[in-house]
Structure formats: C-alpha cells, structure tokens
XYZ file of C-alpha atoms in Angstrom:
681
model
C 168.822 -7.369 -97.779
C 170.438 -4.289 -96.143
C 168.924 -5.230 -92.765
C 170.378 -8.717 -93.051
C 173.805 -7.241 -93.794
C 173.577 -5.038 -90.725
C 172.745 -7.973 -88.481
C 175.684 -9.896 -89.891
C 178.054 -7.020 -89.207
C 176.791 -6.697 -85.619
C 177.338 -10.364 -84.889
C 180.671 -10.678 -86.711
C 182.793 -10.126 -83.617
C 180.581 -12.192 -81.338
C 180.855 -15.221 -83.655
C 184.598 -15.637 -82.897
C 185.019 -18.694 -80.657
C 187.287 -18.752 -77.617
C 189.816 -21.077 -79.255
C 189.947 -18.928 -82.446
C 190.447 -15.681 -80.536
C 193.757 -13.863 -81.098
C 193.950 -13.243 -77.364
C 193.662 -16.972 -76.621
C 196.306 -17.852 -79.200
C 198.630 -15.081 -78.017
C 198.313 -16.092 -74.364
C 198.861 -19.751 -75.305
C 201.998 -18.924 -77.292
C 203.418 -16.704 -74.543
C 202.673 -19.332 -71.900
C 204.295 -22.020 -74.029
C 207.337 -19.813 -74.541
C 207.613 -19.248 -70.781
C 206.423 -22.612 -69.410
C 208.370 -25.042 -71.620
C 211.864 -23.592 -70.980
C 210.975 -23.030 -67.330
C 209.817 -26.639 -66.890
C 212.933 -27.961 -68.618
C 215.103 -25.671 -66.497
C 213.409 -26.875 -63.287
C 213.837 -30.540 -64.258
C 217.473 -30.038 -65.237
C 218.088 -27.990 -62.109
C 216.460 -30.680 -59.977
C 218.602 -33.426 -61.498
C 221.747 -31.303 -61.399
C 221.231 -30.067 -57.846
C 220.448 -33.524 -56.461
C 223.397 -35.111 -58.283
C 225.741 -32.328 -57.244
C 224.465 -32.374 -53.671
C 224.999 -36.129 -53.514
C 228.501 -35.842 -54.922
C 229.284 -32.961 -52.562
C 227.940 -34.962 -49.628
C 230.054 -37.975 -50.588
C 233.092 -35.739 -51.016
C 232.373 -34.193 -47.636
C 231.995 -37.689 -46.170
C 235.364 -38.624 -47.637
C 236.836 -35.401 -46.291
C 235.449 -36.173 -42.834
C 237.081 -39.592 -42.968
C 240.377 -37.996 -43.972
C 240.124 -35.427 -41.194
C 239.336 -38.062 -38.570
C 242.085 -40.341 -39.918
C 244.501 -37.419 -39.855
C 243.723 -36.635 -36.245
C 243.898 -40.316 -35.312
C 247.225 -40.605 -37.152
C 248.452 -37.589 -35.205
C 247.589 -39.366 -31.946
C 249.405 -42.499 -33.129
C 252.446 -40.515 -34.306
C 252.540 -38.628 -31.044
C 252.830 -41.937 -29.194
C 255.317 -43.403 -31.684
C 257.576 -40.348 -31.635
C 257.538 -40.214 -27.850
C 258.357 -43.935 -27.584
C 261.066 -43.815 -30.255
C 262.635 -40.783 -28.590
C 262.797 -42.577 -25.287
C 263.938 -45.856 -26.893
C 266.766 -44.189 -28.762
C 268.008 -42.287 -25.681
C 271.503 -43.329 -24.618
C 270.338 -43.684 -21.031
C 267.772 -46.292 -22.079
C 270.363 -48.212 -24.098
C 272.873 -48.101 -21.207
C 270.244 -49.300 -18.734
C 269.269 -52.288 -20.878
C 272.943 -53.289 -21.129
C 273.543 -53.056 -17.368
C 270.086 -53.601 -15.773
C 271.422 -56.668 -13.883
C 274.608 -54.996 -12.633
C 275.174 -52.993 -9.508
C 274.292 -49.338 -9.686
C 271.532 -49.944 -12.233
C 268.837 -48.663 -9.840
C 269.837 -45.038 -10.415
C 269.624 -45.567 -14.169
C 266.247 -47.259 -13.694
C 264.855 -44.251 -11.851
C 266.054 -41.959 -14.639
C 264.359 -44.139 -17.288
C 261.168 -44.312 -15.212
C 261.116 -40.509 -14.964
C 261.474 -40.261 -18.753
C 258.609 -42.713 -19.259
C 256.440 -40.779 -16.786
C 257.223 -37.633 -18.774
C 255.882 -39.346 -21.899
C 252.509 -39.976 -20.187
C 252.435 -36.434 -18.877
C 253.228 -34.839 -22.224
C 250.743 -36.939 -24.179
C 248.116 -36.476 -21.424
C 245.524 -38.852 -22.886
C 244.680 -40.620 -19.629
C 246.909 -43.621 -20.366
C 249.541 -44.116 -17.622
C 251.240 -47.367 -18.584
C 254.578 -47.493 -20.435
C 256.584 -50.736 -20.208
C 260.241 -51.489 -20.947
C 260.967 -55.169 -21.693
C 263.862 -57.336 -22.763
C 264.084 -60.081 -25.383
C 262.734 -62.768 -23.042
C 259.517 -60.876 -22.599
C 260.298 -59.969 -19.024
C 259.294 -56.479 -18.017
C 261.884 -54.234 -16.406
C 259.991 -50.977 -15.853
C 256.236 -50.175 -15.622
C 254.991 -46.620 -15.151
C 251.841 -47.897 -13.444
C 254.127 -49.435 -10.750
C 252.232 -52.741 -10.884
C 253.636 -56.223 -10.866
C 255.759 -57.337 -13.751
C 254.515 -60.010 -16.166
C 256.056 -61.853 -19.058
C 254.731 -60.847 -22.530
C 256.796 -63.181 -24.674
C 253.610 -64.906 -25.912
C 252.014 -61.703 -27.163
C 251.738 -61.426 -30.921
C 252.644 -57.781 -31.056
C 255.812 -58.481 -28.991
C 256.845 -61.288 -31.287
C 256.150 -59.150 -34.398
C 258.258 -56.289 -33.060
C 261.226 -58.590 -32.243
C 260.913 -60.477 -35.501
C 260.835 -57.358 -37.718
C 262.812 -55.046 -35.432
C 260.168 -52.431 -36.228
C 257.138 -50.730 -34.775
C 254.206 -53.059 -34.117
C 250.630 -52.448 -32.998
C 248.508 -55.019 -31.251
C 244.929 -55.943 -31.965
C 242.332 -55.079 -29.351
C 243.198 -56.714 -26.074
C 241.846 -56.657 -22.552
C 244.419 -55.333 -20.118
C 245.218 -57.967 -17.470
C 246.235 -55.289 -15.027
C 243.499 -52.679 -15.535
C 240.784 -54.793 -17.183
C 240.068 -52.185 -19.886
C 240.094 -52.455 -23.701
C 243.429 -51.283 -25.077
C 245.781 -51.440 -28.016
C 249.528 -51.496 -27.527
C 252.118 -49.627 -29.547
C 255.587 -51.145 -29.247
C 258.921 -49.883 -30.630
C 262.322 -51.638 -30.663
C 265.362 -50.461 -28.688
C 268.395 -50.790 -30.981
C 272.021 -50.714 -29.778
C 273.681 -48.332 -32.245
C 277.102 -49.816 -31.649
C 276.120 -53.309 -32.749
C 272.822 -52.678 -34.581
C 271.154 -55.392 -32.506
C 267.769 -55.120 -30.817
C 268.296 -55.211 -27.066
C 264.790 -54.379 -25.789
C 261.347 -52.988 -26.515
C 259.372 -50.017 -25.250
C 255.565 -50.143 -25.373
C 252.692 -47.975 -24.350
C 249.065 -48.930 -23.778
C 246.331 -46.876 -25.424
C 242.897 -46.871 -23.768
C 240.220 -47.256 -26.476
C 237.703 -45.358 -24.345
C 239.693 -42.267 -25.339
C 238.991 -43.038 -29.000
C 235.248 -43.086 -28.298
C 235.437 -39.542 -26.944
C 237.682 -38.537 -29.843
C 235.209 -39.867 -32.429
C 232.198 -38.349 -30.668
C 233.889 -34.941 -30.771
C 234.778 -35.131 -34.497
C 232.104 -37.074 -36.369
C 228.438 -38.017 -36.047
C 228.627 -41.626 -37.202
C 232.192 -42.948 -37.340
C 234.198 -45.868 -36.063
C 237.754 -47.305 -35.941
C 238.585 -50.954 -36.595
C 241.768 -52.840 -35.782
C 243.696 -54.923 -38.314
C 241.430 -57.937 -37.703
C 238.246 -55.946 -38.472
C 237.078 -55.616 -34.851
C 235.494 -52.276 -33.979
C 237.849 -50.535 -31.582
C 235.681 -47.484 -30.920
C 232.435 -45.943 -32.150
C 231.263 -42.334 -32.056
C 227.673 -43.162 -31.104
C 228.254 -45.576 -28.224
C 230.997 -46.733 -25.885
C 232.211 -50.336 -26.070
C 233.000 -52.013 -22.752
C 235.133 -55.124 -22.133
C 231.955 -57.049 -21.359
C 230.367 -56.285 -24.756
C 230.407 -58.812 -27.550
C 233.084 -57.817 -30.098
C 231.757 -56.224 -33.292
C 233.607 -57.722 -36.233
C 233.452 -56.474 -39.858
C 235.631 -58.955 -41.671
C 233.509 -59.034 -44.864
C 233.339 -55.296 -45.569
C 235.277 -53.637 -48.372
C 237.857 -52.014 -46.107
C 238.925 -55.470 -44.887
C 238.980 -57.188 -48.279
C 240.189 -54.379 -50.555
C 243.794 -53.716 -51.460
C 243.085 -50.002 -51.568
C 244.108 -47.692 -48.767
C 240.944 -45.559 -48.988
C 237.572 -45.607 -50.770
C 233.825 -44.951 -50.451
C 231.186 -47.681 -50.853
C 227.476 -48.124 -50.266
C 225.754 -50.856 -48.308
C 222.583 -51.542 -46.330
C 222.841 -51.089 -42.570
C 219.779 -51.741 -40.380
C 217.659 -51.769 -43.535
C 218.825 -48.298 -44.622
C 220.993 -47.536 -47.682
C 224.233 -46.185 -46.235
C 227.421 -44.715 -47.694
C 230.729 -45.384 -45.909
C 234.016 -43.595 -46.550
C 237.089 -45.292 -45.089
C 240.862 -44.866 -44.949
C 243.652 -46.932 -43.404
C 246.058 -45.356 -40.930
C 249.489 -46.370 -42.300
C 251.331 -46.868 -39.003
C 248.803 -49.021 -37.173
C 246.907 -50.496 -40.136
C 243.684 -49.486 -38.329
C 240.702 -48.446 -40.491
C 238.929 -45.151 -39.853
C 235.387 -45.247 -41.292
C 232.671 -42.556 -41.458
C 229.108 -43.502 -42.463
C 225.991 -41.559 -43.402
C 222.577 -42.804 -44.581
C 221.293 -41.992 -48.037
C 218.392 -40.020 -46.544
C 220.806 -37.826 -44.598
C 222.895 -37.237 -47.714
C 219.933 -36.500 -50.009
C 217.896 -34.504 -47.458
C 219.488 -31.100 -48.202
C 219.493 -31.870 -51.926
C 215.775 -32.657 -51.920
C 215.023 -29.530 -49.913
C 217.094 -27.496 -52.356
C 215.303 -29.111 -55.316
C 211.911 -28.360 -53.757
C 212.987 -24.757 -53.382
C 213.843 -24.697 -57.093
C 210.439 -26.190 -57.959
C 208.611 -23.629 -55.795
C 210.570 -20.811 -57.421
C 209.720 -22.317 -60.828
C 205.999 -22.343 -59.965
C 206.195 -18.714 -58.807
C 207.962 -17.763 -62.045
C 205.296 -19.640 -64.042
C 202.522 -17.680 -62.269
C 204.389 -14.456 -63.029
C 204.708 -15.581 -66.664
C 200.942 -16.212 -66.813
C 200.210 -12.739 -65.433
C 202.660 -11.096 -67.837
C 201.196 -13.113 -70.742
C 197.673 -11.953 -69.898
C 198.839 -8.336 -69.596
C 200.732 -8.480 -72.896
C 197.840 -10.192 -74.696
C 195.455 -7.561 -73.322
C 197.717 -4.753 -74.542
C 197.626 -6.330 -78.040
C 193.974 -7.339 -78.293
C 192.269 -4.342 -76.636
C 193.222 -1.922 -79.464
C 192.171 -4.518 -82.046
C 188.838 -5.008 -80.245
C 188.307 -1.226 -80.120
C 188.986 -0.889 -83.876
C 186.706 -3.897 -84.511
C 183.943 -2.223 -82.487
C 184.268 0.991 -84.492
C 184.250 -0.901 -87.820
C 181.284 -2.987 -86.658
C 179.389 0.201 -85.798
C 180.345 1.618 -89.239
C 178.980 -1.556 -90.871
C 175.756 -0.882 -88.924
C 175.596 2.709 -90.201
C 176.881 4.349 -86.998
C 180.003 6.495 -86.733
C 181.848 5.517 -83.516
C 185.487 6.581 -83.183
C 188.223 4.582 -81.422
C 188.815 6.100 -78.018
C 191.787 5.839 -75.663
C 194.100 3.845 -77.983
C 194.599 6.653 -80.515
C 196.959 8.264 -77.969
C 199.438 5.380 -78.231
C 202.672 5.919 -80.170
C 202.948 2.388 -81.569
C 201.400 0.713 -84.621
C 198.075 0.215 -82.808
C 197.940 3.954 -82.150
C 198.574 4.598 -85.855
C 195.794 2.153 -86.833
C 193.394 3.803 -84.334
C 194.184 7.283 -85.681
C 193.733 6.114 -89.291
C 190.402 4.467 -88.405
C 189.177 7.625 -86.657
C 190.220 9.684 -89.703
C 188.244 7.391 -92.040
C 185.169 7.497 -89.791
C 185.343 11.294 -89.504
C 185.675 11.736 -93.263
C 182.793 9.349 -94.003
C 180.650 11.117 -91.390
C 181.151 14.477 -93.124
C 180.523 12.979 -96.590
C 177.315 11.238 -95.499
C 176.106 14.456 -93.860
C 176.557 16.372 -97.098
C 174.857 13.592 -99.079
C 171.899 13.575 -96.667
C 171.478 17.341 -97.023
C 171.650 17.059 -100.817
C 169.213 14.126 -100.858
C 166.754 16.081 -98.715
C 166.957 19.079 -101.092
C 166.478 16.817 -104.118
C 163.416 15.249 -102.466
C 161.800 18.614 -101.770
C 162.563 19.897 -105.277
C 161.253 16.701 -106.882
C 157.979 17.011 -104.968
C 157.591 20.618 -106.085
C 158.411 19.654 -109.667
C 155.875 16.814 -109.552
C 153.167 19.185 -108.299
C 153.997 21.665 -111.032
C 153.895 18.968 -113.688
C 150.462 17.820 -112.494
C 149.257 21.409 -112.502
C 150.553 21.947 -116.072
C 148.882 18.681 -117.144
C 145.565 19.838 -115.718
C 145.922 23.235 -117.416
C 146.740 21.582 -120.731
C 143.607 19.487 -120.385
C 141.542 22.615 -119.768
C 143.054 24.312 -122.834
C 142.281 21.264 -124.931
C 138.669 21.365 -123.862
C 138.527 25.088 -124.692
C 139.878 24.464 -128.199
C 137.239 21.781 -128.709
C 134.571 24.189 -127.654
C 136.016 26.777 -130.141
C 135.797 24.197 -132.871
C 132.218 23.220 -132.053
C 130.770 26.669 -131.457
C 131.850 29.885 -133.116
C 129.362 31.787 -131.081
C 131.430 31.290 -127.979
C 134.701 32.072 -129.799
C 135.383 35.422 -128.222
C 134.792 34.199 -124.690
C 136.762 31.066 -125.255
C 139.652 33.032 -126.795
C 139.705 35.312 -123.736
C 139.643 32.228 -121.514
C 142.382 30.613 -123.554
C 144.477 33.765 -123.261
C 144.139 33.686 -119.476
C 145.021 30.006 -119.381
C 148.052 30.553 -121.571
C 149.195 33.283 -119.154
C 148.966 30.830 -116.289
C 150.876 28.264 -118.376
C 153.619 30.828 -118.889
C 153.884 31.398 -115.143
C 153.964 27.651 -114.458
C 156.642 27.137 -117.110
C 158.733 29.873 -115.501
C 158.372 28.127 -112.139
C 159.396 24.827 -113.729
C 162.460 26.440 -115.253
C 163.471 27.951 -111.887
C 162.947 24.608 -110.115
C 164.971 22.695 -112.701
C 167.790 25.215 -112.413
C 167.829 24.767 -108.607
C 167.679 20.982 -108.978
C 170.544 21.048 -111.452
C 172.660 23.014 -108.956
C 171.864 20.564 -106.145
C 172.723 17.603 -108.379
C 176.060 19.256 -109.191
C 176.802 19.671 -105.477
C 175.918 16.023 -104.879
C 178.303 14.989 -107.624
C 181.098 17.155 -106.173
C 180.529 15.656 -102.683
C 180.628 12.142 -104.097
C 183.846 12.948 -105.958
C 185.351 14.204 -102.670
C 184.278 10.922 -101.015
C 185.894 8.932 -103.822
C 189.153 10.906 -103.438
C 189.119 10.385 -99.627
C 188.598 6.665 -100.001
C 191.394 6.538 -102.600
C 193.729 8.340 -100.174
C 192.679 5.902 -97.409
C 193.440 2.953 -99.674
C 196.897 4.437 -100.442
C 197.508 4.976 -96.693
C 196.552 1.344 -96.010
C 199.081 0.151 -98.639
C 201.777 2.302 -96.986
C 200.796 0.806 -93.603
C 201.333 -2.697 -95.030
C 204.824 -1.654 -96.174
C 205.607 -0.292 -92.674
C 204.425 -3.544 -91.094
C 206.879 -5.395 -93.394
C 209.658 -3.059 -92.194
C 208.714 -3.819 -88.561
C 208.836 -7.562 -89.274
C 212.320 -7.160 -90.811
C 213.484 -5.192 -87.734
C 212.165 -7.906 -85.387
C 213.948 -10.530 -87.548
C 217.198 -8.569 -87.154
C 216.617 -8.538 -83.372
C 216.095 -12.287 -83.505
C 219.427 -12.759 -85.337
C 221.176 -10.624 -82.701
C 219.641 -12.773 -79.930
C 221.000 -15.889 -81.679
C 224.498 -14.376 -81.691
C 224.216 -13.515 -77.979
C 223.079 -17.066 -77.255
C 226.235 -18.412 -78.922
C 228.377 -16.130 -76.729
C 226.493 -17.270 -73.603
C 227.194 -20.897 -74.548
C 230.882 -19.991 -74.662
C 230.608 -18.483 -71.151
C 228.918 -21.682 -69.927
C 231.762 -23.786 -71.389
C 234.358 -21.579 -69.665
C 232.454 -21.869 -66.335
C 232.378 -25.667 -66.681
C 236.114 -25.847 -67.358
C 236.775 -23.504 -64.421
C 234.676 -25.744 -62.182
C 236.699 -28.794 -63.277
C 239.894 -26.850 -62.559
C 238.543 -25.943 -59.100
C 237.688 -29.602 -58.413
C 241.178 -30.712 -59.415
C 242.660 -27.999 -57.218
C 240.509 -29.149 -54.266
C 241.718 -32.726 -54.752
C 245.342 -31.605 -54.835
C 244.763 -29.431 -51.755
C 243.251 -32.398 -49.907
C 246.281 -34.475 -50.802
C 248.548 -31.745 -49.468
C 246.897 -32.035 -46.024
C 247.343 -29.148 -43.622
C 249.655 -27.298 -46.020
C 246.924 -27.243 -48.703
C 244.068 -25.904 -46.586
C 244.520 -22.323 -47.785
C 244.699 -23.469 -51.365
C 241.563 -25.571 -50.817
C 239.670 -22.446 -49.684
C 240.793 -20.598 -52.823
C 239.820 -23.590 -54.987
C 236.407 -23.705 -53.320
C 235.854 -19.986 -53.983
C 236.912 -20.478 -57.614
C 234.389 -23.335 -57.831
C 231.659 -21.080 -56.408
C 232.533 -18.330 -58.889
C 232.391 -20.897 -61.711
C 228.995 -22.128 -60.492
C 227.733 -18.532 -60.231
C 229.044 -17.801 -63.733
C 227.343 -20.896 -65.111
C 224.081 -20.041 -63.290
C 224.208 -16.483 -64.593
C 224.938 -17.779 -68.116
C 221.975 -20.166 -67.812
C 219.763 -17.255 -66.704
C 220.942 -15.186 -69.673
C 220.305 -18.157 -71.981
C 216.753 -18.490 -70.635
C 216.142 -14.772 -71.049
C 217.541 -14.914 -74.596
C 215.254 -17.893 -75.362
C 212.264 -15.957 -73.995
C 213.239 -12.850 -76.031
C 213.710 -15.033 -79.147
C 210.284 -16.594 -78.771
C 208.732 -13.163 -78.112
C 210.367 -11.871 -81.328
C 208.837 -14.774 -83.235
C 205.469 -14.014 -81.643
C 205.866 -10.336 -82.599
C 206.581 -11.339 -86.230
C 203.464 -13.518 -86.205
C 201.433 -10.648 -84.703
C 202.766 -8.295 -87.427
C 201.665 -10.832 -90.051
C 198.190 -10.935 -88.445
C 197.997 -7.124 -88.476
C 199.177 -7.136 -92.100
C 196.467 -9.666 -93.005
C 193.827 -7.557 -91.240
C 195.107 -4.456 -93.086
C 194.786 -6.306 -96.424
C 191.183 -7.169 -95.538
C 190.627 -3.470 -94.710
C 192.043 -2.555 -98.149
C 189.521 -4.914 -99.786
C 186.660 -3.333 -97.773
C 187.841 0.179 -98.730
C 188.005 -0.915 -102.376
C 184.427 -2.171 -102.179
C 183.319 1.129 -100.555
C 185.153 3.067 -103.311
C 183.300 1.054 -105.970
C 179.979 1.827 -104.244
C 180.762 5.583 -104.183
C 181.772 5.476 -107.856
C 178.445 3.753 -108.574
C 176.686 6.541 -106.642
C 178.557 9.037 -108.872
C 177.066 7.341 -111.921
C 173.543 7.532 -110.404
C 174.033 11.217 -109.618
C 175.217 11.722 -113.196
C 171.983 10.097 -114.364
C 170.044 12.453 -112.085
C 171.815 15.454 -113.603
C 170.844 14.136 -117.032
C 167.204 13.800 -115.949
C 167.214 17.344 -114.602
C 168.619 18.551 -117.906
C 165.759 16.799 -119.699
C 163.286 18.553 -117.411
C 164.969 21.892 -118.206
C 164.695 21.177 -121.936
C 160.994 20.317 -121.426
C 160.473 23.624 -119.647
C 162.102 25.458 -122.558
C 159.758 23.628 -124.889
C 156.802 24.740 -122.703
C 157.974 28.344 -122.972
C 158.188 28.039 -126.726
C 154.715 26.442 -126.860
C 153.367 29.242 -124.636
C 154.619 31.869 -127.113
C 153.042 29.952 -129.947
C 149.710 29.827 -128.088
C 149.893 33.610 -127.422
C 150.505 34.247 -131.087
C 147.592 31.970 -131.946
C 145.304 33.821 -129.553
C 146.338 37.136 -131.136
C 145.661 35.726 -134.537
C 142.199 34.509 -133.392
C 141.392 37.955 -132.039
C 142.560 39.683 -135.314
C 141.167 37.198 -137.793
C 137.940 35.716 -136.461
C 137.098 34.295 -139.886
C 139.991 31.908 -139.609
C 138.608 30.364 -136.390
C 138.355 26.943 -137.812
C 141.895 26.920 -139.129
C 143.185 28.527 -135.944
C 141.256 25.987 -133.853
C 142.935 23.171 -135.727
C 146.329 24.827 -135.290
C 145.595 25.384 -131.600
C 144.511 21.723 -131.205
C 147.788 20.576 -132.721
C 149.765 22.889 -130.429
C 147.861 21.632 -127.380
C 148.626 18.012 -128.317
C 152.309 18.920 -128.488
C 152.010 20.706 -125.126
C 150.183 17.713 -123.616
C 152.964 15.358 -124.759
C 155.618 17.709 -123.358
C 153.799 17.988 -120.019
C 153.426 14.227 -119.888
C 157.181 13.842 -120.416
C 157.817 16.460 -117.734
C 155.531 14.605 -115.325
C 157.322 11.312 -115.985
C 160.716 12.972 -115.452
C 159.472 14.545 -112.219
C 158.178 11.178 -110.994
C 161.490 9.518 -111.836
C 163.384 12.267 -110.009
C 161.074 11.842 -107.014
C 161.705 8.056 -106.986
C 165.456 8.643 -107.150
C 165.238 11.133 -104.258
C 163.161 8.727 -102.173
C 165.601 5.877 -102.857
C 168.576 8.121 -101.960
C 166.888 9.204 -98.719
C 166.107 5.571 -97.871
C 169.727 4.564 -98.424
C 170.979 7.511 -96.332
C 168.828 6.275 -93.400
C 171.429 3.497 -93.046
C 173.832 6.083 -91.565
C 172.660 7.065 -88.068
C 174.540 10.304 -87.532
C-alpha cells in the first residue's frame, strides 16, 4: 500500500495535462489581455487612418483647386485691371470722341503705346489688345494687323448690352489661328455716363496649359459652355476635337465650388472644382481613388506591421512572466513530490527571491529540514529499540531454558532423595545464573525505557514543529488575502486613471475640431489667412498627438488592469494551494500524534518487562531461601520440593510473559524500522 502511494506521488505532477497547466492558462490569459486590445486598436487605427487620410486627401484636393483657381483669378484680374485702367484713361476717352477728326493720329499713337505697355507689363506672350467702337469696327490693334469688324461676336454684344466686363468662350483667332479667350471691358464717358467704346485683350490658352502643368498634376479649366480650355497633362491644339463636359456637376450645379466622385476611364475619380467669378470659367482638379488611398493604405499596413511586432513582443513577455510564476511552483512541487516519496530535497535558487514565491520556497525548505532532523532521530531511536529488543528476546529465551532446567531438577528431587544433595547444589548454581540473567533483564529494560522516552520526546518535537508549520501556513493565507486587496486597490486606481485619460481624449477631439474650423476660416481668408492656417495645422497635429498619447495610455492602463486581475487570480491559486498544504500538514500531524500513541504503548510494554524482571528477582530470592532450607532441613525435602515446584511454575509463567513482551517489542521495533525505510536520508 505504501509503495502504491509513493508511485502516485511521483506521477502526480506528470499527470497534469497541457491544457490544465497553470503555465498554459497564464500564458493564454496574458496573450488574450495583450492580443485583444491590440487587435481592436489595429482595426480602429486602420479604419481611422484610412478615413482620415481620405478626408485629408480630399481636403488637399479642394485646396489645390482653390490655389489653382486663385492663381488663375489673379491672371484674369491682372488683365481686367490693366484693361480697365487703360479704358478709364482720359486720353482713351478723348481719342474715342475725336478719332475721326484731324490731329487724332497723335492721340492714337499715345493710346497704342499704352496698350503696348499693357502687353509688356503682363508679359504672358499675348500681344493683341484691340480698341473698338460701338459699330464693331476696330480702331487700334497692338499686333498691327488688319482691322476687322467684331459686331457679330457674342462677347462684344454682351459687353455693349450690359456695359460691363465680358469674357468670350473659346474661339479660334482669325488673325493668329490659335485658341484664345477674349476679355473685353467697356469705355465709359464720365461726362455723359454713356459707353463710347470697348477695349479687349486676347488670352492665348496655350499659356494656361503651361500654368496648369506647373501647379497641378491632373487639372483642367473649362469655359462657360463646358469646353475644356486647357489641361495640365496635354496641350490642346486648334485642330483637336473640342472636349465638352456639359453633363458634369460643375456645369449643372448652382454651387460655386464642390467636390464629387465619378468614373473616368474606368477608374473611380474624385474631382474638386471652383468657378472663377469674373470669367465664369471652372477650375477643376482630379485625382483617382487609388492615388488618394495609396498613402492611407501604406500607413495602415505600417500600423498592422507594428501591431504584429507588438503582438510578438507580448507573446515573449507572456512566456517570460509565466515562466517566472510557474518555475518556483514547479520547484516547490518537485520538493513536495520527493518528500511524498520519502526523499528530502530542498528548493534551490528560488528561496533567494524576495517575493511571495521566495517566502513559500523558504517555508518549504524549513519544513523539509525539520522533518529530515526528526526522521533522523526517529531512525536512531528505532535502531536502538531493535537492538535492545533482540537482546531482551535472547535473554527471555535463556531464562525460559533455565526455568525448564530448574523444573526438571525439582522433579528429580521429588523422585529421588538420594540425589537430593547434588540436585540442591545444582539448583543453587542454576538459581545464581537466574539472578544474573534477571539483573541483565532489568538493565536492558531500563535502557529500553530510556530510549522509548527519547523517542516520545522526539515525536513531541515533531508534533510541535508541524503545529508551528500549520500556523505559519494560516498566516501565509492571510498575507495572500492582503496582497489580493492591495492588487484590487491598484485596479481601482487604474480605473480612475482611465477616466482621466478619457477626459484627455475628449479634449484632444474638441481641439482637433477647433483646428479644423480654424483651417476652414484660414482657407476662406485666402493669402491673409495662410499664417493662421499654419498655426491651425500645428494645433491639429498637437491634438492628434495628444489623442494618440491618450490612446496609448488607455491601452497601457487596460493592460495593467488585466494584469492586476490576473495577479488576483494567481493569488487565489496560491491561496488554494496553501490550503491544500495545510490539509497535508494536518494529516502529517495526525500521523505523528498516532506515532506518539504507539510509542506510549511501547513505553508501557517496557514497563511491563521491568515489572516482570522485578518479579524474577523476587522469585530468585525465594528460590535461594528454599535452597537454604533444603540444605538445613533435609527431612523436609518432599515439602520443599513441592514448594520449589510451585515457585518454578510461577517463574515459568513470568518468563513466558517476559518472552511474549520481548517478542512484541521486537515486532514493534521491526515495524518502526520498516516504516523509517520510507525516508531515504
């Protein structure tokens, strides 16, 4: 039965399956704590980064359209201002009033010089300014070519009808054969308020192609009819078929600017457009969805890669943490398993730690050391008891044999008086030997009684040590409860920090919205708001950094919270194991108390043997007296023989009892030695 128990204790640790192992559960919990928030964070970051990148790209696309429209508007305004300046000059007004009178040639040359100055100052490659009258006849051309009548031109009629600036659609210049648009302004006589002429300037659309190519990757400008005037990616010649976009949003919408998506050449494309207020031309900037989402996807992939790296780090840290928890437990389990097998193996290495595992290791080593000393003392005592019991058994057998010889002698005395003297002498000698044997028995029983007392004292020491160990284990359970309460307090503090971090995140979000509103207002302010736009952008970056930092803190707090919960669970596991240890110690204490009872029985048996030896001494004295009486009174041989026979029967019974007690003591010693073989040290 003991062998079976030993085998069970050896295989106890090896019977734990992989899924039931504390290390497996601990690693799984730590990985779940790290992987779940990390996966959620990566998914949220992916969605957020792609959405934000798309919105930023669309905002940038809209900004590009505004920038291009602003520069185009500047070109238009430069032409308009130059034309209006010349048209409102008094010299121009005087010339139109007197162009058909004598002396008008000098005024004409002055006007022509002013118009040439316009071309020089603008310096866009366009050299043709024309001054006309109400009939459409041209009076001055800066290109010095032949005059033509433009009364049938729509832009001319619009200018004269509204007495305001007008811009033509795309036309092919009859003189130069190139694609142009014409900006025309009225010449008003301030004295009468009537329109007396018009001043126009041609604008070569090839210049717009170069302008777009320098400012945007994929942009174009359309006239009021929806015909593409210029494109950044290719140059349009007069021979090319006109590209007309009459069905797009910028031609059908009442808005002055917007962004829409469409499919161009089979690719999803976003287009941001804005109308130039003076000309009514549309400036549009396009970008495909793949170009917009490319940086966002690359950024999201970077986030995913970083998430995978962090997950690998979490796995490594989980394994290291689980190992730091389970290795001390495994070492203690090994020592306890060896103790269950009868071997005293102390916990090495981990008893130097200053944490709870170090305390458990030290306590285990203390128990093993104490039990080792107790078992050593018990083994020594058991060995002494065995030797003494063997000696006592031999003495008892010797006394039994002597008693048998005495009995035979008494029978011979009874049957033959003739041999009385010899038999009495023989009996006297035998009684002397009995006295010596009884003295030896008394000495042996005294020694055995002392050894039994020592065994009882050692067992009492063992019982006290086990009681102290049980008390220490109860105190350890109380300390584990204190640790669990401390970890719970840490968990409450982490919850409070998490609430504060949520407040920081809310503030960062509101700051980001404020930055976005500031950027919008700065964009509306144009050139004057550029500095403010930079500040708004920096505020937005700071808000994003604050939110990212708050998110990082929130993730760390979540990880710390989950680790605290895991620590509480681990403390509960240690507490459960400590309770099991208390049960085992209680069982060991019961066994030692039982051993105390057996030793008490042994002491009682030794006392019986001592009493038997005293009885032998008394019987020996009686036999000596009887022998003296036989020597003095030979005539009473018969009566003395009967008295001697009775005394020898009493002696035989006493010796028999002594022999039985010696055999019982020998059996107890053999059983104690057999049980002590369980302990190997």
